[in-house]
Amino acid sequence: MCPRPVQEELERTQETSKNWYVNESYMHTMSSAHVTKAVTLEAIHGPGDKAYNLLDFSDPETVTTCRTMSDRSVGGFSQSILSQEPEDRVSRIPAHVLWHGNISTKLPERNPSVQRTGYAAFRNEDRGMSLVGRLFWNTEMYTYLAVRVKSDGRKYFVNLQTDSIVPSDIHQHRLYTRRHKGAKDPEDPGDWETVLIKWTDFVRTNHGTVVEPQSEIMRDKIRTVGIGLIDRVEGPFELAIRGFWATNGTVEKENRRKETESELQKAGQEPGRVKQALGYEPEKPKNEEIPF
């Protein structure tokens, strides 16, 4: 787990390239045929708007493939629990997992060598083996990692492991949210949102240290995905997660644009403020190519 200096370094380097925030009605998935680079027209032209599902927690079996971690492994007192939550059709809440627990910075009395506690995390277990070797997720054709969450507003980090030469390497990025609990006012319960993080924005760390020089993440050999909490702020935490998937962001950004426009209209504001609300640059003439 990363100590506080790594958290501060990651926040500093990633503040200027914050992940996209989107909120869409459902998570698009694609078939397992996209796991390998099959020589098909789709592989040649890319996945387009389709998404590649990594962990879908609407399936109750997915949580059984995950493991939780905390400082209890070294005698600490933090708790890390994953609970499957069924769909609530009345409240229109989708099936998901609830990662919750409690952070404690209390040091173990019987293990004086431990000088720092106060962390928790979860990730999927290794995906096993196939006839051709170890199973990985191949996300080379995608720009973003997407995660759909409902957050309490704490400083979570998304963690990735690849088939790195150094097995203990972890690629990390802060999970920035806009619709978390208390975002609008103290009584705001928060809402579901989809966060997009560029694969190229993840920072490689190892045993609590940012690794220099940085190396590009092995997007064709993603081994595990998960989330960690390392802010060392004592007290309970609660993060609802619908799933993780790889995407090029077209569908998610368009849904976010429409929903933001609807929100502004309900608030009596001009729909033209959507680009400003989302942080886009002012619209330029159509003959100029402008990226998001």
Coordinates of C-alpha atoms in Angstrom, one line a residue:
M1 CA 0.0 0.0 0.0
C2 CA 1.2 3.5 -0.8
P3 CA 2.1 5.8 2.2
R4 CA 0.9 9.4 2.1
P5 CA 3.9 10.9 0.1
V6 CA 2.8 8.7 -2.9
Q7 CA -0.8 9.8 -2.6
E8 CA 0.4 13.5 -2.7
E9 CA 2.6 12.8 -5.7
L10 CA -0.1 11.1 -7.6
E11 CA -2.6 13.9 -6.9
R12 CA -0.1 16.5 -8.0
T13 CA 0.8 14.8 -11.3
Q14 CA -2.8 13.8 -12.1
E15 CA -4.6 17.1 -11.1
T16 CA -3.8 18.6 -14.5
S17 CA -5.4 15.6 -16.4
K18 CA -8.4 14.7 -14.3
N19 CA -10.5 11.9 -15.5
W20 CA -13.7 12.4 -17.4
Y21 CA -16.9 12.3 -15.4
V22 CA -20.0 10.8 -17.1
N23 CA -23.3 9.5 -15.9
E24 CA -25.2 7.2 -18.2
S25 CA -28.3 5.0 -17.8
Y26 CA -26.6 1.6 -18.3
M27 CA -23.2 0.0 -18.9
H28 CA -22.5 -1.2 -22.4
T29 CA -20.7 -4.5 -22.7
M30 CA -19.2 -6.5 -25.5
S31 CA -18.6 -10.2 -26.0
S32 CA -15.5 -12.1 -25.0
A33 CA -14.6 -12.3 -28.7
H34 CA -12.8 -9.0 -28.2
V35 CA -10.4 -10.4 -25.5
T36 CA -8.0 -11.6 -28.2
K37 CA -6.8 -9.8 -31.3
A38 CA -8.8 -11.9 -33.8
V39 CA -8.1 -11.1 -37.4
T40 CA -11.5 -9.8 -38.3
L41 CA -12.9 -6.6 -39.8
E42 CA -13.8 -5.4 -36.3
A43 CA -10.2 -6.0 -35.1
I44 CA -8.8 -4.1 -38.1
H45 CA -11.1 -1.1 -37.7
G46 CA -11.3 -1.1 -33.9
P47 CA -14.2 -1.5 -31.5
G48 CA -15.8 1.9 -32.2
D49 CA -18.4 2.7 -29.6
K50 CA -18.5 -0.8 -28.1
A51 CA -17.2 -1.4 -24.7
Y52 CA -15.1 -4.3 -23.3
N53 CA -16.4 -5.5 -19.9
L54 CA -13.9 -6.2 -17.2
L55 CA -15.8 -6.6 -14.0
D56 CA -19.6 -6.5 -14.0
F57 CA -21.0 -6.5 -10.5
S58 CA -24.6 -6.8 -11.7
D59 CA -23.6 -10.5 -11.9
P60 CA -23.5 -11.9 -8.3
E61 CA -20.8 -14.3 -9.3
T62 CA -18.3 -11.5 -10.0
V63 CA -17.8 -10.6 -6.3
T64 CA -16.7 -14.1 -5.6
T65 CA -13.7 -13.5 -7.9
C66 CA -12.5 -10.6 -5.8
R67 CA -10.5 -10.3 -2.6
T68 CA -10.3 -7.5 0.0
M69 CA -7.1 -6.3 1.7
S70 CA -6.3 -4.0 4.6
D71 CA -3.7 -3.3 7.2
R72 CA -5.0 -6.2 9.2
S73 CA -2.5 -8.4 7.3
V74 CA 0.2 -6.7 9.4
G75 CA -1.8 -6.5 12.7
G76 CA -3.7 -3.2 12.0
F77 CA -7.4 -2.6 12.7
S78 CA -8.9 -1.3 9.5
Q79 CA -11.8 -3.2 7.9
S80 CA -12.4 -3.9 4.2
I81 CA -15.7 -5.6 3.2
L82 CA -17.3 -6.3 -0.2
S83 CA -21.1 -7.0 -0.1
Q84 CA -23.3 -7.9 -3.1
E85 CA -26.3 -5.6 -3.3
P86 CA -29.3 -6.8 -5.3
E87 CA -31.3 -4.7 -7.8
D88 CA -34.0 -2.5 -6.3
R89 CA -36.5 -1.8 -9.1
V90 CA -38.7 0.4 -7.0
S91 CA -35.8 2.8 -6.2
R92 CA -34.2 2.1 -9.7
I93 CA -31.0 1.1 -8.1
P94 CA -29.0 -1.4 -10.1
A95 CA -27.4 -4.5 -8.7
H96 CA -23.8 -3.6 -7.5
V97 CA -21.2 -4.3 -4.9
L98 CA -20.8 -2.1 -1.8
W99 CA -17.2 -1.8 -0.7
H100 CA -17.3 -0.6 2.9
G101 CA -15.5 -0.7 6.2
N102 CA -13.5 1.4 8.6
I103 CA -10.1 3.0 8.5
S104 CA -8.0 2.9 11.7
T105 CA -4.5 4.3 12.1
K106 CA -4.0 2.4 15.4
L107 CA -0.7 0.6 15.4
P108 CA -0.4 -3.0 16.5
E109 CA 1.0 -3.2 20.0
R110 CA 2.6 -6.6 19.5
N111 CA 4.4 -5.7 16.2
P112 CA 6.6 -2.6 16.8
S113 CA 8.1 -3.0 13.3
V114 CA 4.9 -1.7 11.8
Q115 CA 5.0 2.1 11.8
R116 CA 2.1 2.9 9.5
T117 CA -1.4 1.6 9.1
G118 CA -4.8 3.1 7.9
Y119 CA -5.4 1.6 4.5
A120 CA -7.8 -0.8 2.7
A121 CA -8.3 -2.1 -0.9
F122 CA -10.0 -4.7 -3.1
R123 CA -9.2 -6.2 -6.5
N124 CA -10.1 -9.2 -8.6
E125 CA -8.1 -12.4 -8.1
D126 CA -5.8 -13.5 -10.9
R127 CA -8.0 -14.8 -13.8
G128 CA -6.3 -18.2 -14.1
M129 CA -4.8 -20.1 -17.0
S130 CA -5.8 -21.1 -20.5
L131 CA -4.3 -23.6 -22.9
V132 CA -2.0 -20.8 -24.2
G133 CA -1.0 -19.4 -20.8
R134 CA -2.1 -16.9 -18.3
L135 CA -5.4 -15.0 -18.8
F136 CA -5.2 -11.2 -19.2
W137 CA -7.5 -8.4 -20.4
N138 CA -6.3 -6.8 -23.6
T139 CA -7.4 -3.2 -23.7
E140 CA -5.0 -1.9 -26.4
M141 CA -7.9 -0.8 -28.6
Y142 CA -9.4 1.4 -26.0
T143 CA -8.6 4.9 -24.6
Y144 CA -10.2 4.8 -21.2
L145 CA -10.9 2.7 -18.2
A146 CA -14.4 3.4 -17.0
V147 CA -15.8 2.7 -13.6
R148 CA -19.4 3.3 -12.5
V149 CA -19.6 4.4 -8.8
K150 CA -21.6 6.1 -6.1
S151 CA -19.1 7.6 -3.7
D152 CA -19.0 9.0 -0.2
G153 CA -16.4 11.5 -1.4
R154 CA -13.3 10.1 0.1
K155 CA -9.9 10.0 -1.7
Y156 CA -10.0 6.7 -3.5
F157 CA -7.5 5.4 -6.0
V158 CA -8.0 3.0 -8.9
N159 CA -5.3 0.3 -9.0
L160 CA -4.1 -1.8 -11.9
Q161 CA -1.7 -4.7 -12.1
T162 CA -0.2 -6.0 -15.3
D163 CA 2.1 -8.8 -16.3
S164 CA 5.0 -6.6 -15.3
I165 CA 8.6 -7.9 -14.9
V166 CA 8.2 -6.6 -11.3
P167 CA 5.1 -8.4 -9.9
S168 CA 4.7 -5.8 -7.1
D169 CA 4.2 -2.9 -9.5
I170 CA 0.9 -1.1 -9.2
H171 CA -0.4 1.5 -11.6
Q172 CA -2.6 4.1 -9.8
H173 CA -4.9 7.0 -10.5
R174 CA -7.1 9.1 -8.3
L175 CA -10.8 8.4 -8.6
Y176 CA -12.1 11.9 -9.0
T177 CA -15.9 12.2 -8.6
R178 CA -18.4 15.1 -8.9
R179 CA -21.6 13.5 -7.7
H180 CA -20.4 12.1 -4.4
K181 CA -22.1 12.4 -1.1
G182 CA -22.1 16.0 0.1
A183 CA -21.0 17.4 -3.3
K184 CA -23.8 20.0 -3.6
D185 CA -24.6 20.5 0.1
P186 CA -24.2 18.6 3.4
E187 CA -27.6 16.9 2.8
D188 CA -26.7 15.7 -0.7
P189 CA -26.9 11.9 -0.7
G190 CA -24.8 11.6 -3.8
D191 CA -25.6 9.9 -7.1
W192 CA -24.3 7.3 -9.6
E193 CA -21.7 8.5 -12.1
T194 CA -19.3 7.0 -14.6
V195 CA -15.7 8.0 -14.4
L196 CA -13.4 7.8 -17.4
I197 CA -9.6 7.5 -16.8
K198 CA -7.1 7.4 -19.7
W199 CA -4.9 4.4 -19.6
T200 CA -1.9 6.6 -20.3
D201 CA -2.6 8.7 -17.2
F202 CA -1.9 5.9 -14.7
V203 CA 1.3 6.2 -12.6
R204 CA 3.5 3.3 -11.9
T205 CA 4.3 2.7 -8.2
N206 CA 6.1 0.1 -6.2
H207 CA 6.0 -0.5 -2.4
G208 CA 4.9 3.0 -1.7
T209 CA 7.2 4.8 -4.1
V210 CA 6.6 6.4 -7.5
V211 CA 8.8 4.5 -9.9
E212 CA 11.2 6.6 -12.1
P213 CA 11.5 6.5 -15.0
Q214 CA 7.9 5.8 -15.7
S215 CA 7.1 3.1 -18.2
E216 CA 4.0 2.7 -20.4
I217 CA 1.4 0.5 -18.9
M218 CA 1.1 -2.9 -20.6
R219 CA -2.5 -2.5 -21.9
D220 CA -2.5 -5.9 -23.6
K221 CA -1.8 -7.7 -20.3
I222 CA -4.0 -6.2 -17.6
R223 CA -4.1 -8.7 -14.7
T224 CA -6.2 -7.1 -12.0
V225 CA -8.3 -4.0 -11.4
G226 CA -9.4 -2.6 -8.1
I227 CA -9.7 0.4 -5.8
G228 CA -7.7 1.4 -2.7
L229 CA -8.2 4.0 0.1
I230 CA -5.0 5.4 1.5
D231 CA -5.9 8.8 2.9
R232 CA -5.4 7.5 6.4
V233 CA -8.5 9.5 7.6
E234 CA -10.0 7.5 10.4
G235 CA -13.7 6.5 10.2
P236 CA -16.1 4.6 8.0
F237 CA -16.1 4.5 4.2
E238 CA -18.6 3.4 1.6
L239 CA -18.2 3.1 -2.1
A240 CA -20.8 1.5 -4.4
I241 CA -19.4 0.0 -7.7
R242 CA -21.4 -1.2 -10.6
G243 CA -18.4 -2.3 -12.7
F244 CA -15.3 -1.6 -14.6
W245 CA -15.0 -1.6 -18.4
A246 CA -12.7 -0.4 -21.2
T247 CA -14.1 2.1 -23.7
N248 CA -13.3 4.8 -26.2
G249 CA -15.7 7.1 -24.4
T250 CA -18.0 8.1 -27.2
V251 CA -21.2 6.8 -25.7
E252 CA -20.4 7.8 -22.1
K253 CA -19.5 11.4 -23.1
E254 CA -22.6 11.9 -25.2
N255 CA -24.8 10.6 -22.3
R256 CA -23.1 12.9 -19.9
R257 CA -23.6 15.9 -22.3
K258 CA -27.3 15.1 -22.6
E259 CA -27.8 14.7 -18.9
T260 CA -25.9 17.9 -18.1
E261 CA -28.0 19.7 -20.6
S262 CA -31.2 18.4 -19.0
E263 CA -29.9 19.4 -15.5
L264 CA -29.2 23.0 -16.7
Q265 CA -32.6 23.3 -18.3
K266 CA -34.3 22.1 -15.1
A267 CA -32.3 24.7 -13.2
G268 CA -33.4 27.4 -15.7
Q269 CA -30.0 27.9 -17.2
E270 CA -29.0 28.1 -20.9
P271 CA -28.3 24.7 -22.5
G272 CA -25.4 26.4 -24.3
R273 CA -23.6 26.3 -21.0
V274 CA -23.1 22.5 -21.3
K275 CA -19.6 22.8 -22.8
Q276 CA -18.6 25.2 -20.1
A277 CA -20.1 23.0 -17.4
L278 CA -18.2 20.0 -18.7
G279 CA -14.9 21.9 -19.1
Y280 CA -14.9 21.9 -22.9
E281 CA -13.3 24.7 -24.9
P282 CA -15.7 27.1 -26.6
E283 CA -17.0 25.7 -29.9
K284 CA -14.8 26.5 -32.9
P285 CA -15.7 26.6 -36.6
K286 CA -16.7 23.2 -38.0
N287 CA -13.9 23.1 -40.4
E288 CA -11.4 22.9 -37.5
E289 CA -10.8 19.6 -35.9
I290 CA -11.1 19.9 -32.1
P291 CA -10.5 17.0 -29.7
F292 CA -12.3 16.7 -26.4

